[in-house]
Short mmCIF file of C-alpha atoms and ligand atoms in Angstrom, two decimals:
data_model
loop_
_atom_site.label_atom_id
_atom_site.label_comp_id
_atom_site.label_asym_id
_atom_site.label_seq_id
_atom_site.Cartn_x
_atom_site.Cartn_y
_atom_site.Cartn_z
CA MET V 2 21.63 7.57 21.50
CA SER V 3 17.28 7.95 21.34
CA GLN V 4 15.47 5.71 23.73
CA THR V 5 12.69 3.37 22.99
CA SER V 6 10.75 2.03 25.94
CA GLU V 7 8.65 -0.53 23.57
CA THR V 8 8.00 -1.38 20.10
CA VAL V 9 6.83 1.53 18.23
CA LEU V 10 6.26 2.04 14.70
CA GLU V 11 7.10 5.74 14.26
CA ILE V 12 5.15 7.53 11.86
CA ASP V 13 6.79 10.62 10.19
CA LEU V 14 4.48 13.07 8.48
CA ALA V 15 7.14 15.26 7.35
CA ALA V 16 8.47 12.33 5.39
CA LEU V 17 5.25 12.04 3.78
CA GLU V 18 4.79 15.51 2.89
CA HIS V 19 8.41 14.88 1.40
CA ASN V 20 7.16 12.17 -0.56
CA TYR V 21 3.95 13.87 -1.50
CA ASN V 22 5.86 16.56 -2.94
CA TYR V 23 8.35 14.12 -4.97
CA MET V 24 5.75 12.55 -6.55
CA ARG V 25 3.71 15.88 -7.28
CA SER V 26 6.96 16.75 -9.17
CA LYS V 27 6.28 13.93 -11.70
CA ILE V 28 2.99 14.68 -12.93
CA GLY V 29 1.78 17.90 -14.76
CA ALA V 30 -0.02 20.97 -13.04
CA SER V 31 -3.37 19.68 -14.19
CA THR V 32 -2.82 16.14 -13.09
CA LYS V 33 -5.15 14.98 -10.35
CA MET V 34 -3.38 13.27 -7.81
CA LEU V 35 -5.00 9.88 -5.87
CA GLY V 36 -3.47 8.94 -2.44
CA VAL V 37 -3.83 5.06 -1.95
CA VAL V 38 -4.31 4.47 1.83
CA LYS V 39 -5.52 1.06 2.11
CA ALA V 40 -4.68 -1.78 4.39
CA PHE V 41 -4.33 1.09 7.12
CA ALA V 42 -2.05 3.51 4.83
CA TYR V 43 0.37 0.59 4.11
CA GLY V 44 0.41 -0.20 7.49
CA SER V 45 0.98 3.33 9.07
CA ASP V 46 -2.78 4.88 10.19
CA SER V 47 -4.78 5.53 7.35
CA VAL V 48 -7.03 8.71 8.85
CA LYS V 49 -3.61 10.60 10.07
CA ILE V 50 -2.16 9.73 6.67
CA ALA V 51 -5.23 10.84 4.90
CA THR V 52 -5.69 13.89 7.00
CA ARG V 53 -2.15 15.27 6.24
CA LEU V 54 -2.68 14.72 2.64
CA GLU V 55 -5.79 16.13 2.39
CA LYS V 56 -4.10 19.16 3.78
CA LEU V 57 -1.15 18.76 1.41
CA GLY V 58 -4.04 19.09 -1.26
CA VAL V 59 -4.55 15.47 -2.59
CA ASN V 60 -7.43 15.22 -4.99
CA TYR V 61 -8.47 11.62 -4.29
CA PHE V 62 -8.41 8.59 -1.93
CA ALA V 63 -8.58 4.71 -2.72
CA VAL V 64 -8.68 2.24 -0.13
CA ALA V 65 -9.54 -1.35 -0.99
CA TYR V 66 -12.48 -2.12 1.16
CA THR V 67 -15.45 -0.50 2.15
CA LYS V 68 -14.86 -0.35 5.81
CA GLU V 69 -11.51 1.27 5.15
CA GLY V 70 -13.69 3.90 3.27
CA ILE V 71 -16.28 4.09 6.40
CA THR V 72 -13.11 4.71 8.75
CA LEU V 73 -11.77 7.66 6.57
CA ARG V 74 -15.23 9.43 6.63
CA LYS V 75 -15.64 8.86 10.32
CA GLY V 76 -12.33 10.14 10.34
CA GLY V 77 -13.32 13.36 9.15
CA ILE V 78 -12.24 12.72 5.43
CA THR V 79 -14.13 14.76 2.85
CA LYS V 80 -12.30 14.31 -0.27
CA PRO V 81 -13.50 11.59 -2.83
CA ILE V 82 -12.79 8.04 -1.86
CA LEU V 83 -12.77 5.31 -4.44
CA VAL V 84 -13.11 1.74 -2.98
CA LEU V 85 -11.20 -0.65 -5.11
CA HIS V 86 -12.82 -3.98 -4.25
CA PRO V 87 -16.19 -3.39 -2.71
CA GLN V 88 -18.20 -6.37 -2.29
CA SER V 89 -21.90 -6.05 -3.68
CA SER V 90 -23.28 -6.73 -0.09
CA ASN V 91 -21.21 -3.53 0.57
CA PHE V 92 -23.22 -1.25 -1.79
CA GLU V 93 -25.85 0.20 0.55
CA GLU V 94 -22.97 1.45 2.84
CA VAL V 95 -20.84 2.47 -0.29
CA ILE V 96 -23.51 5.31 -0.98
CA ALA V 97 -24.49 5.85 2.58
CA TYR V 98 -20.84 7.09 3.30
CA ASN V 99 -20.43 8.77 0.13
CA LEU V 100 -17.72 6.27 -1.31
CA MET V 101 -17.17 5.25 -5.38
CA PRO V 102 -17.17 1.99 -5.80
CA ASN V 103 -15.25 0.30 -8.50
CA ILE V 104 -17.41 -1.37 -10.77
CA TYR V 105 -15.46 -4.35 -12.68
CA SER V 106 -17.94 -6.52 -13.91
CA LYS V 107 -21.51 -7.27 -15.35
CA TYR V 108 -22.47 -8.67 -11.83
CA THR V 109 -21.45 -5.77 -9.84
CA LEU V 110 -22.62 -3.45 -12.54
CA ASN V 111 -25.91 -4.89 -12.24
CA THR V 112 -26.35 -5.18 -8.62
CA PHE V 113 -24.81 -1.49 -8.34
CA ILE V 114 -27.45 -0.03 -10.24
CA THR V 115 -30.23 -2.06 -8.53
CA THR V 116 -28.99 -0.60 -5.24
CA ALA V 117 -28.55 3.03 -6.58
CA GLU V 118 -32.46 2.40 -7.69
CA LYS V 119 -33.72 1.01 -4.82
CA LEU V 120 -32.12 3.93 -2.67
CA HIS V 121 -33.22 6.46 -5.26
CA GLN V 122 -29.85 7.82 -6.49
CA LYS V 123 -29.15 10.29 -9.47
CA ASN V 124 -26.30 10.24 -11.35
CA TYR V 125 -24.58 8.23 -8.38
CA PRO V 126 -20.59 8.21 -9.19
CA ILE V 127 -18.60 4.86 -10.22
CA HIS V 128 -15.42 3.84 -11.39
CA LEU V 129 -15.17 1.60 -14.18
CA LYS V 130 -12.32 -0.83 -14.16
CA ILE V 131 -10.74 -2.45 -17.30
CA ASN V 132 -8.53 -5.37 -17.59
CA THR V 133 -5.54 -4.58 -19.75
CA GLY V 134 -3.78 -7.54 -18.98
CA LEU V 135 -3.08 -8.08 -15.08
CA ASN V 136 -6.19 -10.53 -15.09
CA ARG V 137 -7.21 -9.66 -11.72
CA LEU V 138 -10.19 -7.42 -12.21
CA GLY V 139 -12.20 -5.52 -14.83
CA PHE V 140 -14.11 -5.41 -17.72
CA SER V 141 -13.04 -7.03 -21.06
CA ILE V 142 -12.87 -4.29 -24.01
CA GLU V 143 -15.57 -6.35 -25.59
CA GLU V 144 -17.88 -5.71 -22.71
CA ILE V 145 -17.78 -2.09 -23.17
CA ASP V 146 -20.62 -1.79 -25.59
CA TRP V 147 -22.93 -3.68 -22.90
CA ILE V 148 -21.76 -1.39 -20.30
CA VAL V 149 -22.69 1.70 -22.13
CA ASN V 150 -25.99 0.19 -23.12
CA LYS V 151 -26.59 -0.67 -19.44
CA LEU V 152 -26.11 2.72 -18.43
CA THR V 153 -28.34 4.08 -20.99
CA THR V 154 -31.27 2.20 -18.92
CA THR V 155 -30.92 4.02 -15.88
CA GLN V 156 -30.40 7.67 -14.25
CA SER V 157 -29.13 5.97 -11.05
CA THR V 158 -25.53 6.25 -11.76
CA LYS V 159 -22.82 8.05 -13.77
CA VAL V 160 -19.21 7.02 -14.88
CA GLU V 161 -17.15 9.35 -12.62
CA GLY V 162 -14.06 7.58 -13.55
CA ILE V 163 -12.31 4.83 -15.85
CA PHE V 164 -9.34 2.89 -15.00
CA SER V 165 -7.03 0.25 -15.33
CA HIS V 166 -3.81 -1.13 -13.19
CA LEU V 167 -0.48 -1.80 -14.53
CA GLY V 168 1.01 -5.23 -13.79
CA ALA V 169 4.65 -5.02 -13.81
CA SER V 170 5.19 -0.93 -14.24
CA GLU V 171 8.72 -1.25 -12.19
CA ASP V 172 9.78 -3.93 -13.96
CA THR V 173 12.22 -2.75 -17.03
CA ALA V 174 12.38 -6.17 -18.30
CA GLU V 175 8.57 -5.93 -18.61
CA LYS V 176 8.41 -2.69 -20.83
CA ASP V 177 6.80 -4.11 -23.60
CA PHE V 178 4.26 -5.87 -21.46
CA THR V 179 3.51 -2.56 -19.72
CA LEU V 180 3.17 -0.39 -23.27
CA LEU V 181 0.56 -3.19 -24.50
CA GLN V 182 -1.30 -2.30 -21.25
CA ILE V 183 -1.24 1.17 -21.96
CA LYS V 184 -2.18 0.64 -25.64
CA ASN V 185 -5.16 -1.60 -24.72
CA TYR V 186 -6.25 1.05 -22.00
CA GLN V 187 -6.28 3.94 -24.84
CA LYS V 188 -8.01 1.06 -26.92
CA ALA V 189 -10.86 0.97 -24.32
CA LEU V 190 -11.37 4.64 -24.09
CA ASP V 191 -11.41 5.09 -27.52
CA LYS V 192 -14.43 2.97 -27.72
CA ILE V 193 -16.30 4.15 -24.54
CA LEU V 194 -15.52 7.86 -24.39
CA PRO V 195 -17.15 8.71 -27.83
CA GLN V 196 -20.48 6.92 -26.26
CA LEU V 197 -20.75 9.09 -23.37
CA ALA V 198 -22.23 12.69 -22.95
CA TYR V 199 -19.26 13.98 -20.38
CA LYS V 200 -15.71 13.33 -19.58
CA PRO V 201 -15.13 10.98 -16.63
CA ILE V 202 -11.41 10.89 -15.23
CA CYS V 203 -9.01 8.73 -16.73
CA HIS V 204 -6.32 7.09 -14.56
CA LEU V 205 -4.11 4.63 -15.10
CA CYS V 206 -0.53 4.65 -13.46
CA ASN V 207 0.56 3.25 -9.89
CA THR V 208 3.76 4.86 -8.26
CA SER V 209 6.18 3.05 -10.53
CA GLY V 210 3.91 3.64 -13.39
CA ILE V 211 3.93 7.60 -12.89
CA ILE V 212 7.94 7.47 -12.63
CA ASN V 213 8.34 5.12 -15.89
CA TYR V 214 5.86 6.29 -17.96
CA PRO V 215 4.89 9.87 -18.04
CA GLU V 216 3.15 9.56 -21.17
CA ALA V 217 0.60 7.65 -19.57
CA HIS V 218 -0.63 9.71 -16.60
CA TYR V 219 -3.79 10.99 -18.03
CA ASP V 220 -5.95 12.89 -15.69
CA MET V 221 -5.32 11.40 -12.61
CA VAL V 222 -2.65 8.95 -11.12
CA ARG V 223 -2.70 6.67 -7.94
CA THR V 224 0.37 6.53 -5.59
CA GLY V 225 0.81 4.47 -2.87
CA ILE V 226 4.26 3.05 -1.98
CA GLY V 227 5.94 6.13 -3.06
CA LEU V 228 4.05 8.19 -0.51
CA TYR V 229 5.30 5.87 2.24
CA GLY V 230 8.69 6.35 1.00
CA TYR V 231 9.33 3.53 -1.52
CA GLY V 232 10.39 3.89 -5.20
CA ASN V 233 10.67 0.06 -6.51
CA SER V 234 14.18 1.19 -7.26
CA ALA V 235 17.40 2.06 -5.60
CA LYS V 236 17.30 5.32 -7.84
CA GLU V 237 14.16 6.40 -6.74
CA ASP V 238 14.37 5.23 -3.30
CA LYS V 239 17.09 8.16 -2.73
CA ASN V 240 14.31 10.58 -3.79
CA LEU V 241 12.08 9.48 -1.24
CA ILE V 242 11.91 9.02 2.53
CA PRO V 243 10.38 6.17 4.76
CA VAL V 244 7.69 7.06 6.76
CA GLY V 245 7.49 4.21 9.06
CA THR V 246 10.48 3.32 11.49
CA LEU V 247 9.82 0.22 13.22
CA LYS V 248 12.26 0.43 16.23
CA THR V 249 12.42 -1.80 19.39
CA LEU V 250 14.53 -2.29 22.43
CA ILE V 251 17.03 -5.22 23.68
CA SER V 252 15.12 -6.99 26.66
CA GLN V 253 17.79 -9.34 27.74
CA ILE V 254 21.52 -9.88 26.64
CA HIS V 255 22.94 -13.82 26.83
CA HIS V 256 26.30 -15.08 26.54
CA ILE V 257 25.85 -18.48 25.18
CA LYS V 258 28.58 -21.08 24.66
CA LYS V 259 29.76 -22.83 21.52
CA GLY V 260 27.05 -25.60 21.09
CA GLU V 261 24.48 -24.29 22.69
CA SER V 262 21.16 -23.28 20.91
CA VAL V 263 18.73 -20.21 20.72
CA GLY V 264 14.92 -20.54 20.41
CA TYR V 265 12.64 -23.12 19.37
CA ASN V 266 13.39 -26.08 17.73
CA ARG V 267 16.79 -25.14 18.29
CA GLY V 268 16.65 -22.82 15.12
CA PHE V 269 20.32 -21.55 15.95
CA ILE V 270 23.21 -23.55 16.96
CA ALA V 271 26.13 -21.28 18.19
CA SER V 272 29.51 -22.56 16.67
CA LYS V 273 31.40 -20.23 18.69
CA ASN V 274 30.73 -18.40 21.81
CA THR V 275 28.32 -15.93 21.01
CA LYS V 276 26.40 -12.72 22.65
CA THR V 277 22.58 -12.76 21.76
CA ALA V 278 19.93 -10.29 22.25
CA THR V 279 16.31 -11.06 22.76
CA LEU V 280 13.81 -8.35 21.33
CA PRO V 281 9.95 -7.67 22.38
CA LEU V 282 8.67 -8.45 18.67
CA GLY V 283 7.77 -11.47 16.96
CA HIS V 284 5.67 -13.08 13.99
CA ALA V 285 2.43 -11.51 15.82
CA ASP V 286 3.59 -8.24 15.15
CA GLY V 287 4.52 -8.76 11.58
CA ILE V 288 7.98 -9.89 11.88
CA ASN V 289 7.37 -13.29 10.04
CA ARG V 290 9.29 -16.52 10.35
CA ILE V 291 10.73 -16.12 6.84
CA TYR V 292 12.94 -13.51 8.61
CA GLY V 293 14.55 -15.60 10.93
CA LYS V 294 17.82 -17.83 10.59
CA GLN V 295 20.25 -15.07 9.76
CA LYS V 296 17.94 -14.17 6.51
CA THR V 297 17.99 -10.69 7.38
CA SER V 298 19.32 -8.23 10.28
CA VAL V 299 18.38 -5.26 12.60
CA LEU V 300 20.40 -2.32 13.71
CA ILE V 301 22.08 -1.31 16.74
CA ASN V 302 24.24 1.60 17.56
CA GLY V 303 24.72 1.93 13.92
CA LYS V 304 25.98 -1.87 13.64
CA LEU V 305 23.65 -4.51 11.89
CA ALA V 306 22.89 -7.87 13.82
CA PRO V 307 21.36 -10.76 11.89
CA ILE V 308 17.93 -12.17 13.23
CA ILE V 309 18.84 -15.77 14.61
CA GLY V 310 16.95 -18.99 15.03
CA ASN V 311 12.99 -19.28 14.69
CA VAL V 312 11.23 -15.91 15.03
CA CYS V 313 8.66 -16.51 17.91
CA MET V 314 5.25 -15.09 18.50
CA ASP V 315 6.33 -12.41 20.59
CA MET V 316 10.07 -12.45 20.59
CA LEU V 317 12.93 -12.82 18.49
CA MET V 318 16.49 -13.17 19.31
CA ILE V 319 19.52 -11.89 17.21
CA ASN V 320 23.60 -12.14 17.19
CA VAL V 321 25.45 -9.22 18.83
CA THR V 322 28.60 -10.58 19.23
CA ASN V 323 30.25 -7.57 17.10
CA VAL V 324 27.85 -5.00 18.69
CA ASP V 325 29.03 -3.17 21.43
CA CYS V 326 25.29 -2.95 23.03
CA ASN V 327 23.32 -3.15 26.35
CA GLU V 328 20.07 -4.31 27.72
CA GLY V 329 17.55 -1.33 26.91
CA ASP V 330 19.49 0.01 23.93
CA GLU V 331 17.21 0.80 21.24
CA VAL V 332 17.11 -1.27 17.92
CA ILE V 333 15.69 -0.40 14.46
CA LEU V 334 14.08 -2.86 12.23
CA PHE V 335 13.28 -0.85 9.18
CA GLY V 336 13.05 3.08 8.45
CA LYS V 337 14.86 6.01 7.66
CA GLU V 338 18.26 4.65 9.06
CA LYS V 339 17.62 1.44 7.32
CA SER V 340 15.25 0.29 4.48
CA ALA V 341 12.00 -1.93 4.62
CA GLU V 342 12.90 -2.89 1.04
CA GLU V 343 16.31 -4.21 1.72
CA PHE V 344 14.98 -5.84 5.10
CA ALA V 345 12.44 -7.48 2.86
CA ASN V 346 14.71 -8.41 0.39
CA ASN V 347 17.17 -10.19 2.08
CA ALA V 348 14.37 -12.46 3.11
CA GLY V 349 13.14 -13.11 -0.44
CA THR V 350 10.09 -10.45 -0.14
CA ILE V 351 9.19 -7.32 -0.74
CA SER V 352 8.58 -3.55 1.07
CA TYR V 353 4.73 -3.90 0.27
CA GLU V 354 4.43 -6.98 2.34
CA LEU V 355 6.87 -6.23 5.04
CA ILE V 356 5.11 -2.82 5.75
CA THR V 357 1.46 -3.82 5.71
CA SER V 358 2.50 -6.88 7.72
CA ILE V 359 3.05 -4.51 10.97
CA SER V 360 0.46 -5.63 13.10
CA GLN V 361 -2.44 -3.67 14.81
CA ARG V 362 -0.38 -4.85 18.61
CA VAL V 363 2.33 -2.44 17.30
CA LYS V 364 1.89 0.93 18.84
CA ARG V 365 1.69 3.95 15.98
CA ASN V 366 3.92 6.85 17.27
CA ILE V 367 2.68 9.79 14.99
CA ILE V 368 5.66 12.53 14.77
CA ASN V 369 5.59 16.01 12.78
C1 PLP W 19 -2.40 -0.78 -4.43
C2 PLP W 19 -2.86 -0.12 -5.88
C3 PLP W 19 -1.95 1.41 -6.05
C4 PLP W 19 -1.15 1.74 -5.46
O1 PLP W 19 0.17 1.16 -5.95
P1 PLP W 19 1.54 1.43 -5.44
O2 PLP W 19 2.56 0.59 -6.31
O3 PLP W 19 1.87 1.39 -4.01
O4 PLP W 19 1.70 2.81 -6.17
C5 PLP W 19 -2.95 1.72 -7.56
N1 PLP W 19 -3.78 1.15 -7.83
C6 PLP W 19 -4.16 -0.07 -7.37
C7 PLP W 19 -5.72 -0.52 -8.39
C8 PLP W 19 -4.42 -0.73 -6.38
O5 PLP W 19 -4.67 -1.66 -5.93
#
């Protein structure tokens, strides 16, 4: 049995490499790959993950916010970095750190051009985002003529990329919607590309788009969750290896009698004599209260044990009546041996939310 001395999120870079190669195998040799490393690389470690991906030959990175891009630059990352959701107040820093902003509205294009001109930029690369149905960020197709016209008024910026984002690429029941998004994206490209003197990088697909819509890969794809080992389907999960494994250990075991309760607000009442174990992690570590009250389980010595009662800030309790275990034994919440997708699904959420929620209090342990 392996030993753990505290709560750790083990990050396996060999698993990352496997997933990178798998996602690569899904795209054409000339298709570029962008690695999405926002939110601490989906709750892991953005600089460590990006450094390995850069070595593996990834072409591009994306983060959500400007400061995440700055962290990568300070960590030595040299490949292009797209900032998916910069604020106009960040544009000077975007330029100072050689990041590429997502420009998604008239306001962001106007302000970016003003900033780029003020800083005497020439052909500073930007990515234009088109709204094809997600209705989150993006220009409408009707605004394209305005964009092209605006761009002719300045030498300060150049369109390095044109992209959009699929809203339901993992959902086979929403195939018609996705096909409509692809059609809208193509319509936008047909309108804008002939008006530019150069060819920008066109990119649309996220992980499930890569897998389910090979006809829509365009020049580049953006993969996030796939790199971290989850494929949004049982079939694809088999081809991928979870990068993060959240481990802890048993702090204390209690033998409680029928009728006794466990935890705050007596969230668990024993219907019979029960053996419980207390673990040193809680909602401040990212294991939220939604996982309490037997919604989901952890793994000890190969056996599942449900989380009981209310999850506390720094601790949670599990029912180990049927598990042969002792104080100090290792406990796995999710990872290679037990999928984060399953852990999350049991409580009504998804792997994305679970893995990005593991707080910075949890030590990251990088292996391989
Ligand atoms: C987060 C994000 C991605 C990555 O999506 P996955 O499903 O994790 O592959 C791609 N593109 C955009 C615009 C995103 O916000």
